[in-house]
Coordinates of C-alpha atoms and ligand atoms in Angstrom, one line a residue:
M206 CA 26.4 3.8 -39.0
Q207 CA 25.5 2.8 -35.5
T208 CA 24.8 6.4 -34.6
E209 CA 22.6 6.7 -37.6
D210 CA 20.7 3.6 -36.5
R211 CA 20.2 5.1 -33.1
A212 CA 19.0 8.4 -34.5
A213 CA 16.5 6.6 -36.7
Q214 CA 15.3 4.6 -33.8
I215 CA 14.8 7.7 -31.6
R216 CA 12.9 9.3 -34.5
A217 CA 10.7 6.2 -34.9
T218 CA 10.0 6.3 -31.1
Q219 CA 9.1 10.0 -31.3
I220 CA 6.7 9.4 -34.2
R221 CA 5.0 6.5 -32.4
A222 CA 4.7 8.5 -29.2
T223 CA 3.2 11.5 -31.1
Q224 CA 0.6 9.2 -32.8
I225 CA -0.4 7.6 -29.5
R226 CA -0.7 10.9 -27.7
A227 CA -2.9 12.1 -30.6
G228 CA -5.2 9.2 -29.9
D229 CA -4.4 7.1 -33.0
R230 CA -5.9 3.7 -32.2
R231 CA -3.9 1.7 -34.7
A232 CA -0.7 3.2 -33.3
L233 CA -1.9 2.3 -29.8
A234 CA -2.8 -1.3 -30.9
R235 CA 0.7 -1.7 -32.5
A236 CA 2.4 -0.3 -29.4
I237 CA 0.6 -2.9 -27.2
T238 CA 1.7 -5.6 -29.6
L239 CA 5.2 -4.2 -29.2
V240 CA 5.1 -4.4 -25.4
E241 CA 3.8 -8.0 -25.6
S242 CA 6.8 -9.1 -27.8
A243 CA 9.5 -11.2 -26.1
R244 CA 12.1 -10.2 -28.7
A245 CA 15.1 -8.3 -27.3
D246 CA 15.0 -5.6 -29.9
H247 CA 11.3 -5.1 -29.5
R248 CA 11.8 -4.9 -25.7
A249 CA 14.3 -2.1 -26.2
E250 CA 11.9 -0.2 -28.5
A251 CA 9.1 -0.7 -26.0
L252 CA 11.1 0.6 -23.1
A253 CA 12.1 3.7 -25.2
L254 CA 8.5 4.3 -26.1
L255 CA 7.2 3.9 -22.5
A256 CA 10.0 6.3 -21.3
N257 CA 8.9 8.8 -23.9
L258 CA 5.3 8.6 -22.8
R259 CA 6.1 8.5 -19.1
T260 CA 4.2 11.7 -18.2
P261 CA 0.7 11.6 -19.7
A262 CA -1.2 14.8 -20.3
R263 CA -3.6 13.8 -17.6
E264 CA -4.3 10.7 -15.5
A265 CA -7.0 8.1 -16.4
L266 CA -9.2 6.5 -13.9
R267 CA -8.0 2.9 -13.8
I268 CA -10.8 0.6 -12.6
G269 CA -10.0 -3.0 -11.8
L270 CA -12.9 -5.4 -12.1
S271 CA -12.9 -9.0 -10.9
G272 CA -15.6 -11.7 -10.8
T273 CA -16.0 -15.4 -11.5
P274 CA -17.1 -16.6 -14.9
G275 CA -20.9 -16.1 -15.5
V276 CA -21.3 -13.3 -12.9
G277 CA -21.8 -10.9 -15.8
K278 CA -18.5 -9.1 -16.3
S279 CA -18.8 -8.7 -20.0
T280 CA -22.4 -7.6 -19.8
F281 CA -21.4 -5.1 -17.1
I282 CA -18.4 -3.8 -19.1
E283 CA -20.6 -3.4 -22.2
T284 CA -23.4 -1.5 -20.5
F285 CA -21.2 0.5 -18.1
G286 CA -18.8 1.2 -20.9
L287 CA -21.6 2.4 -23.2
M288 CA -23.0 4.6 -20.4
L289 CA -19.6 6.3 -20.1
T290 CA -19.0 6.7 -23.8
G291 CA -22.6 8.1 -23.9
Q292 CA -21.3 10.9 -21.6
G293 CA -18.4 11.5 -24.1
L294 CA -15.8 9.7 -22.1
R295 CA -13.2 7.5 -23.8
V296 CA -13.0 4.0 -22.4
A297 CA -10.3 1.3 -22.8
V298 CA -10.8 -2.3 -21.7
L299 CA -7.9 -4.6 -20.9
A300 CA -7.7 -8.0 -19.4
V301 CA -5.4 -9.8 -17.0
D302 CA -5.5 -13.5 -17.3
P303 CA -3.1 -16.3 -17.3
S304 CA -4.5 -18.1 -20.3
S305 CA -3.7 -21.5 -18.8
A306 CA -6.5 -20.8 -16.3
R307 CA -9.1 -20.6 -19.0
S308 CA -10.8 -23.4 -20.9
G309 CA -10.5 -22.0 -24.4
G310 CA -9.1 -18.9 -26.0
S311 CA -8.4 -15.5 -24.4
I312 CA -10.9 -13.7 -22.2
L313 CA -11.9 -11.0 -24.6
G314 CA -10.9 -12.9 -27.8
D315 CA -14.5 -13.6 -28.6
K316 CA -15.6 -10.5 -30.5
T317 CA -19.3 -11.2 -29.7
R318 CA -18.5 -10.3 -26.1
M319 CA -19.1 -6.6 -25.8
E320 CA -20.1 -6.3 -29.4
R321 CA -21.7 -2.9 -29.2
L322 CA -18.9 -1.4 -27.1
S323 CA -16.2 -2.8 -29.5
R324 CA -17.9 -0.9 -32.3
D325 CA -18.1 2.4 -30.3
P326 CA -15.5 4.9 -31.6
L327 CA -14.9 6.1 -28.1
A328 CA -14.0 2.6 -26.8
F329 CA -10.9 0.5 -27.3
I330 CA -11.0 -3.2 -26.3
R331 CA -7.9 -5.3 -26.2
P332 CA -8.1 -9.1 -25.8
S333 CA -5.7 -10.7 -23.4
P334 CA -2.6 -12.1 -24.9
S335 CA -1.9 -15.9 -25.2
Q336 CA 0.7 -15.9 -22.5
T337 CA 0.6 -18.3 -19.6
Q338 CA 2.9 -16.8 -17.0
L339 CA 1.2 -14.4 -14.6
G340 CA 4.3 -12.3 -14.3
G341 CA 4.5 -11.8 -18.0
V342 CA 0.8 -11.0 -18.2
A343 CA 1.1 -8.5 -15.4
R344 CA 4.0 -6.6 -17.1
R345 CA 2.2 -6.5 -20.4
T346 CA -1.0 -5.3 -18.8
R347 CA 0.8 -2.7 -16.8
E348 CA 2.5 -1.3 -19.9
A349 CA -0.8 -1.5 -21.9
V350 CA -2.5 0.6 -19.2
A351 CA 0.3 3.2 -19.4
L352 CA -0.1 3.3 -23.2
C353 CA -3.9 3.8 -22.9
E354 CA -3.3 6.5 -20.3
A355 CA -0.9 8.3 -22.7
A356 CA -3.5 7.9 -25.4
G357 CA -5.8 10.1 -23.4
F358 CA -8.4 7.5 -22.3
D359 CA -10.6 8.8 -19.4
V360 CA -11.3 5.4 -18.0
V361 CA -9.2 2.2 -18.3
L362 CA -11.1 -0.9 -17.2
I363 CA -8.9 -3.8 -16.3
E364 CA -10.8 -7.1 -16.1
T365 CA -9.9 -10.3 -14.5
V366 CA -11.5 -13.7 -13.8
G367 CA -11.1 -14.5 -10.2
V368 CA -8.3 -17.0 -10.3
G369 CA -6.2 -16.6 -7.3
Q370 CA -3.3 -14.2 -7.8
S371 CA -4.7 -12.2 -10.7
E372 CA -6.8 -10.0 -8.4
T373 CA -3.7 -8.9 -6.6
V374 CA -2.1 -8.0 -9.9
V375 CA -5.2 -6.0 -11.0
A376 CA -5.5 -4.3 -7.6
E377 CA -1.8 -3.1 -8.0
L378 CA -2.7 -1.7 -11.4
S379 CA -5.9 0.1 -10.4
D380 CA -7.0 3.3 -8.7
L381 CA -10.3 1.6 -7.8
F382 CA -11.1 -2.1 -7.5
L383 CA -14.6 -3.5 -8.1
L384 CA -15.7 -7.0 -7.2
L385 CA -18.7 -8.2 -9.2
L386 CA -20.8 -10.9 -7.4
A387 CA -24.0 -12.8 -8.2
P388 CA -27.0 -13.0 -5.9
A389 CA -26.5 -15.9 -3.5
G390 CA -27.6 -17.5 -0.3
G391 CA -25.9 -16.2 2.9
D392 CA -23.7 -19.3 3.0
E393 CA -21.9 -18.3 -0.2
L394 CA -20.5 -15.3 1.5
Q395 CA -17.8 -17.6 2.8
G396 CA -16.8 -18.4 -0.7
V397 CA -15.3 -15.0 -1.3
K398 CA -11.9 -15.0 0.1
R399 CA -11.3 -12.4 2.8
G400 CA -8.2 -11.1 1.0
I401 CA -10.2 -10.3 -2.1
M402 CA -12.9 -8.6 -0.1
E403 CA -10.3 -6.5 1.6
M404 CA -9.1 -5.3 -1.8
A405 CA -12.6 -4.2 -3.0
D406 CA -13.6 -0.5 -3.0
L407 CA -17.1 -1.4 -4.3
I408 CA -18.8 -4.8 -4.2
L409 CA -21.4 -4.8 -7.0
V410 CA -24.1 -7.5 -6.7
N411 CA -25.2 -8.0 -10.3
K412 CA -28.4 -9.4 -11.7
A413 CA -30.6 -7.4 -9.3
D414 CA -33.5 -7.7 -11.6
G415 CA -36.6 -9.9 -12.0
D416 CA -36.9 -13.0 -9.9
L417 CA -33.3 -12.5 -8.7
K418 CA -33.8 -9.1 -7.2
P419 CA -34.8 -10.1 -3.7
A420 CA -31.8 -12.5 -3.4
A421 CA -29.6 -9.7 -4.8
L422 CA -30.8 -7.2 -2.2
R423 CA -30.2 -9.8 0.6
T424 CA -26.7 -10.5 -0.7
V425 CA -26.0 -6.7 -0.7
A426 CA -27.1 -6.5 2.9
D427 CA -24.9 -9.5 3.8
Y428 CA -21.8 -8.0 2.2
A429 CA -22.5 -4.6 3.6
G430 CA -22.5 -6.2 7.0
A431 CA -19.3 -8.1 6.3
L432 CA -17.6 -5.0 5.0
R433 CA -18.4 -3.1 8.2
L434 CA -16.4 -5.8 10.1
L435 CA -13.3 -5.1 8.1
R436 CA -10.7 -2.8 9.5
R437 CA -11.1 0.7 8.0
R438 CA -8.3 1.5 5.5
P439 CA -6.8 5.0 5.5
Q440 CA -7.7 5.4 1.8
D441 CA -11.4 5.1 2.5
P442 CA -13.8 7.9 3.3
P443 CA -16.7 7.2 5.6
G444 CA -19.1 4.7 4.0
F445 CA -16.5 3.0 1.9
P446 CA -16.0 0.2 0.9
K447 CA -19.6 -0.4 0.1
A448 CA -21.9 -3.0 -1.5
L449 CA -24.5 -2.0 -4.1
P450 CA -27.1 -3.8 -6.2
V451 CA -26.7 -3.4 -10.0
S452 CA -28.3 -5.0 -13.1
A453 CA -26.0 -4.9 -16.1
L454 CA -28.8 -6.4 -18.2
A455 CA -31.5 -4.0 -17.1
Q456 CA -29.0 -1.2 -16.9
E457 CA -30.0 -0.3 -13.3
G458 CA -27.8 1.0 -10.5
L459 CA -24.9 1.8 -12.9
E460 CA -25.2 5.6 -12.5
K461 CA -25.2 5.2 -8.7
A462 CA -22.1 3.0 -8.9
W463 CA -20.4 5.5 -11.2
D464 CA -21.2 8.4 -8.9
D465 CA -19.7 6.4 -6.0
M466 CA -16.6 5.7 -8.0
Q467 CA -16.1 9.3 -8.9
A468 CA -16.8 10.4 -5.3
L469 CA -14.2 8.0 -4.0
A470 CA -11.6 9.1 -6.6
R471 CA -12.3 12.8 -5.8
W472 CA -11.9 12.1 -2.1
R473 CA -8.7 10.2 -2.5
K474 CA -7.2 12.9 -4.8
A475 CA -8.2 15.6 -2.3
N476 CA -6.6 13.7 0.6
G477 CA -3.3 12.6 -1.0
H478 CA -4.2 8.9 -1.2
W479 CA -4.4 8.8 -4.9
A480 CA -0.9 10.0 -5.6
R481 CA 0.5 8.0 -2.6
T482 CA -1.1 4.8 -4.0
R483 CA 0.2 5.3 -7.4
A484 CA 3.7 5.9 -6.0
T485 CA 3.5 2.7 -3.9
Q486 CA 2.3 0.8 -7.0
A487 CA 5.2 2.1 -9.1
R488 CA 7.7 1.0 -6.3
H489 CA 6.0 -2.4 -6.2
W490 CA 6.3 -2.9 -9.9
F491 CA 9.9 -1.8 -9.9
E492 CA 10.7 -4.4 -7.2
E493 CA 8.8 -7.1 -9.1
E494 CA 10.8 -6.4 -12.2
V495 CA 14.1 -6.7 -10.3
R496 CA 12.9 -9.9 -8.8
R497 CA 11.9 -11.2 -12.2
G498 CA 15.2 -10.2 -13.7
L499 CA 17.2 -11.9 -11.0
L500 CA 15.2 -15.1 -11.5
A501 CA 15.7 -14.9 -15.2
A502 CA 19.5 -14.4 -14.7
L503 CA 19.6 -17.7 -12.9
Q504 CA 18.3 -19.4 -16.1
T505 CA 21.3 -18.1 -18.1
E506 CA 25.0 -18.9 -18.1
P507 CA 27.2 -18.8 -16.2
Q508 CA 24.7 -18.7 -13.3
R509 CA 22.8 -21.7 -14.5
G510 CA 26.0 -23.8 -14.6
L511 CA 27.0 -22.6 -11.2
M512 CA 23.6 -23.5 -9.8
A513 CA 23.8 -27.0 -11.4
G514 CA 27.3 -27.5 -10.1
Y515 CA 26.4 -26.6 -6.5
G516 CA 23.3 -28.7 -6.8
D517 CA 25.3 -31.7 -7.7
R518 CA 27.6 -31.2 -4.8
V519 CA 24.7 -30.7 -2.4
A520 CA 23.1 -33.9 -3.7
K521 CA 26.4 -35.8 -3.1
G522 CA 26.6 -34.6 0.4
E523 CA 29.8 -32.7 -0.2
I524 CA 28.4 -29.4 1.1
T525 CA 25.2 -28.5 2.9
A526 CA 22.3 -26.9 1.1
D527 CA 22.6 -23.7 3.2
A528 CA 26.4 -23.3 2.8
A529 CA 26.1 -23.9 -1.0
A530 CA 23.3 -21.3 -1.2
A531 CA 25.3 -18.8 0.7
E532 CA 28.3 -19.3 -1.6
M533 CA 26.2 -19.1 -4.7
L534 CA 24.6 -15.8 -3.5
R535 CA 28.0 -14.4 -2.7
L536 CA 29.2 -15.2 -6.2
L537 CA 26.1 -13.6 -7.7
G538 CA 26.7 -10.5 -5.6
R539 CA 30.2 -10.2 -6.9
K540 CA 29.0 -10.5 -10.5
A541 CA 26.3 -7.9 -10.1
Ligands
GDP913 P1 -18.9 -13.2 -17.5 O1 -18.6 -14.6 -17.7 O2 -18.7 -12.8 -16.1 O3 -18.4 -12.2 -18.5 O4 -20.5 -13.1 -17.6 P2 -21.5 -12.7 -18.9 O5 -21.5 -11.2 -19.0 O6 -21.1 -13.4 -20.1 O7 -22.9 -13.1 -18.3 C1 -23.2 -14.4 -18.0 C2 -24.7 -14.6 -18.1 O8 -25.4 -13.8 -17.1 C3 -25.3 -14.2 -19.4 O9 -26.3 -15.2 -19.8 C4 -25.9 -12.9 -19.2 O10 -27.0 -12.6 -20.0 C5 -26.3 -13.0 -17.7 N1 -26.3 -11.7 -17.1 C6 -25.3 -10.8 -17.1 N2 -25.7 -9.7 -16.4 C7 -27.0 -9.9 -15.9 C8 -27.9 -9.1 -15.2 O11 -27.7 -8.0 -14.8 N3 -29.1 -9.7 -15.0 C9 -29.4 -11.0 -15.4 N4 -30.7 -11.4 -15.1 N5 -28.6 -11.7 -16.1 C10 -27.4 -11.2 -16.4

């Protein structure tokens, strides 16, 4: 009976995988729901599916996009996405956001955001899940990216609102990282954390249109100057990272930005950085999962009881914190 169950499950996984590879959007949406599920049986099915889809027919270009609310991310994704689908490219849009950091609802939950793109048969937009923990969101997004890649999307856009750690998560999931900024006075340059600037491959100063255009061009010049001061990374060809003006609304500068993204991707592929970065990212996520698993193990018995027991003894002064921790770790090592 058990063997029959297992055989049925393997068949179900194979059918799912075939549907996803064939570009079946409903199968893709269902698979993303599956990887979001916390149920143990769903988790097992999700892992089997991801293992089956491990080697996509070809790699997508994964583009991370970060920017504060109001900077024009959804407008940019809509016009940029439509420009790409207009060239016959298939585009998926995913979001990374701890929902606790948002005032209401999920980032892409509002269907009126990117309305035209969401109706485009070449596009697939997935709202962010209602999960609060960054670690959980990161895993789910990473797996959703893998599913979209297996489904043959040419470009996977991964969007995040700039809330602290989420940029790092997106950068670790992306081949290229874009930072979208609004025109500003020179003093606001300080507002962008150095760490985030260092992650960016392209800084796009949006709203370079109408009355805002002169300020946008000044902002581009300010950031171009700031980028020149950063240490050159091995994965950058001459001239990168760079700052460019764009107008998502007036649809200006988007072709230039896309040309630069493609040029950068080509250079990195030709120079071995593309594959090396992907390998480093895979190692990073493996280590993150192990760390997560170890932390989760501390929440279950008997580890939780051991922890509480040692904690009580430390509190009573029967044993020092360091000695108790060392003993606890030794016990964990023996169990592992
Ligand atoms: P998000 O919160 O980052 O997703 O920003 P939205 O895309 O919702 O845009 C916020 C506001 O900025 C909206 O009123 C947009 O119409 C406006 N906006 C977005 N892109 C541009 C642009 O290129 N130029 C101008 N002038 N306004 C824009």
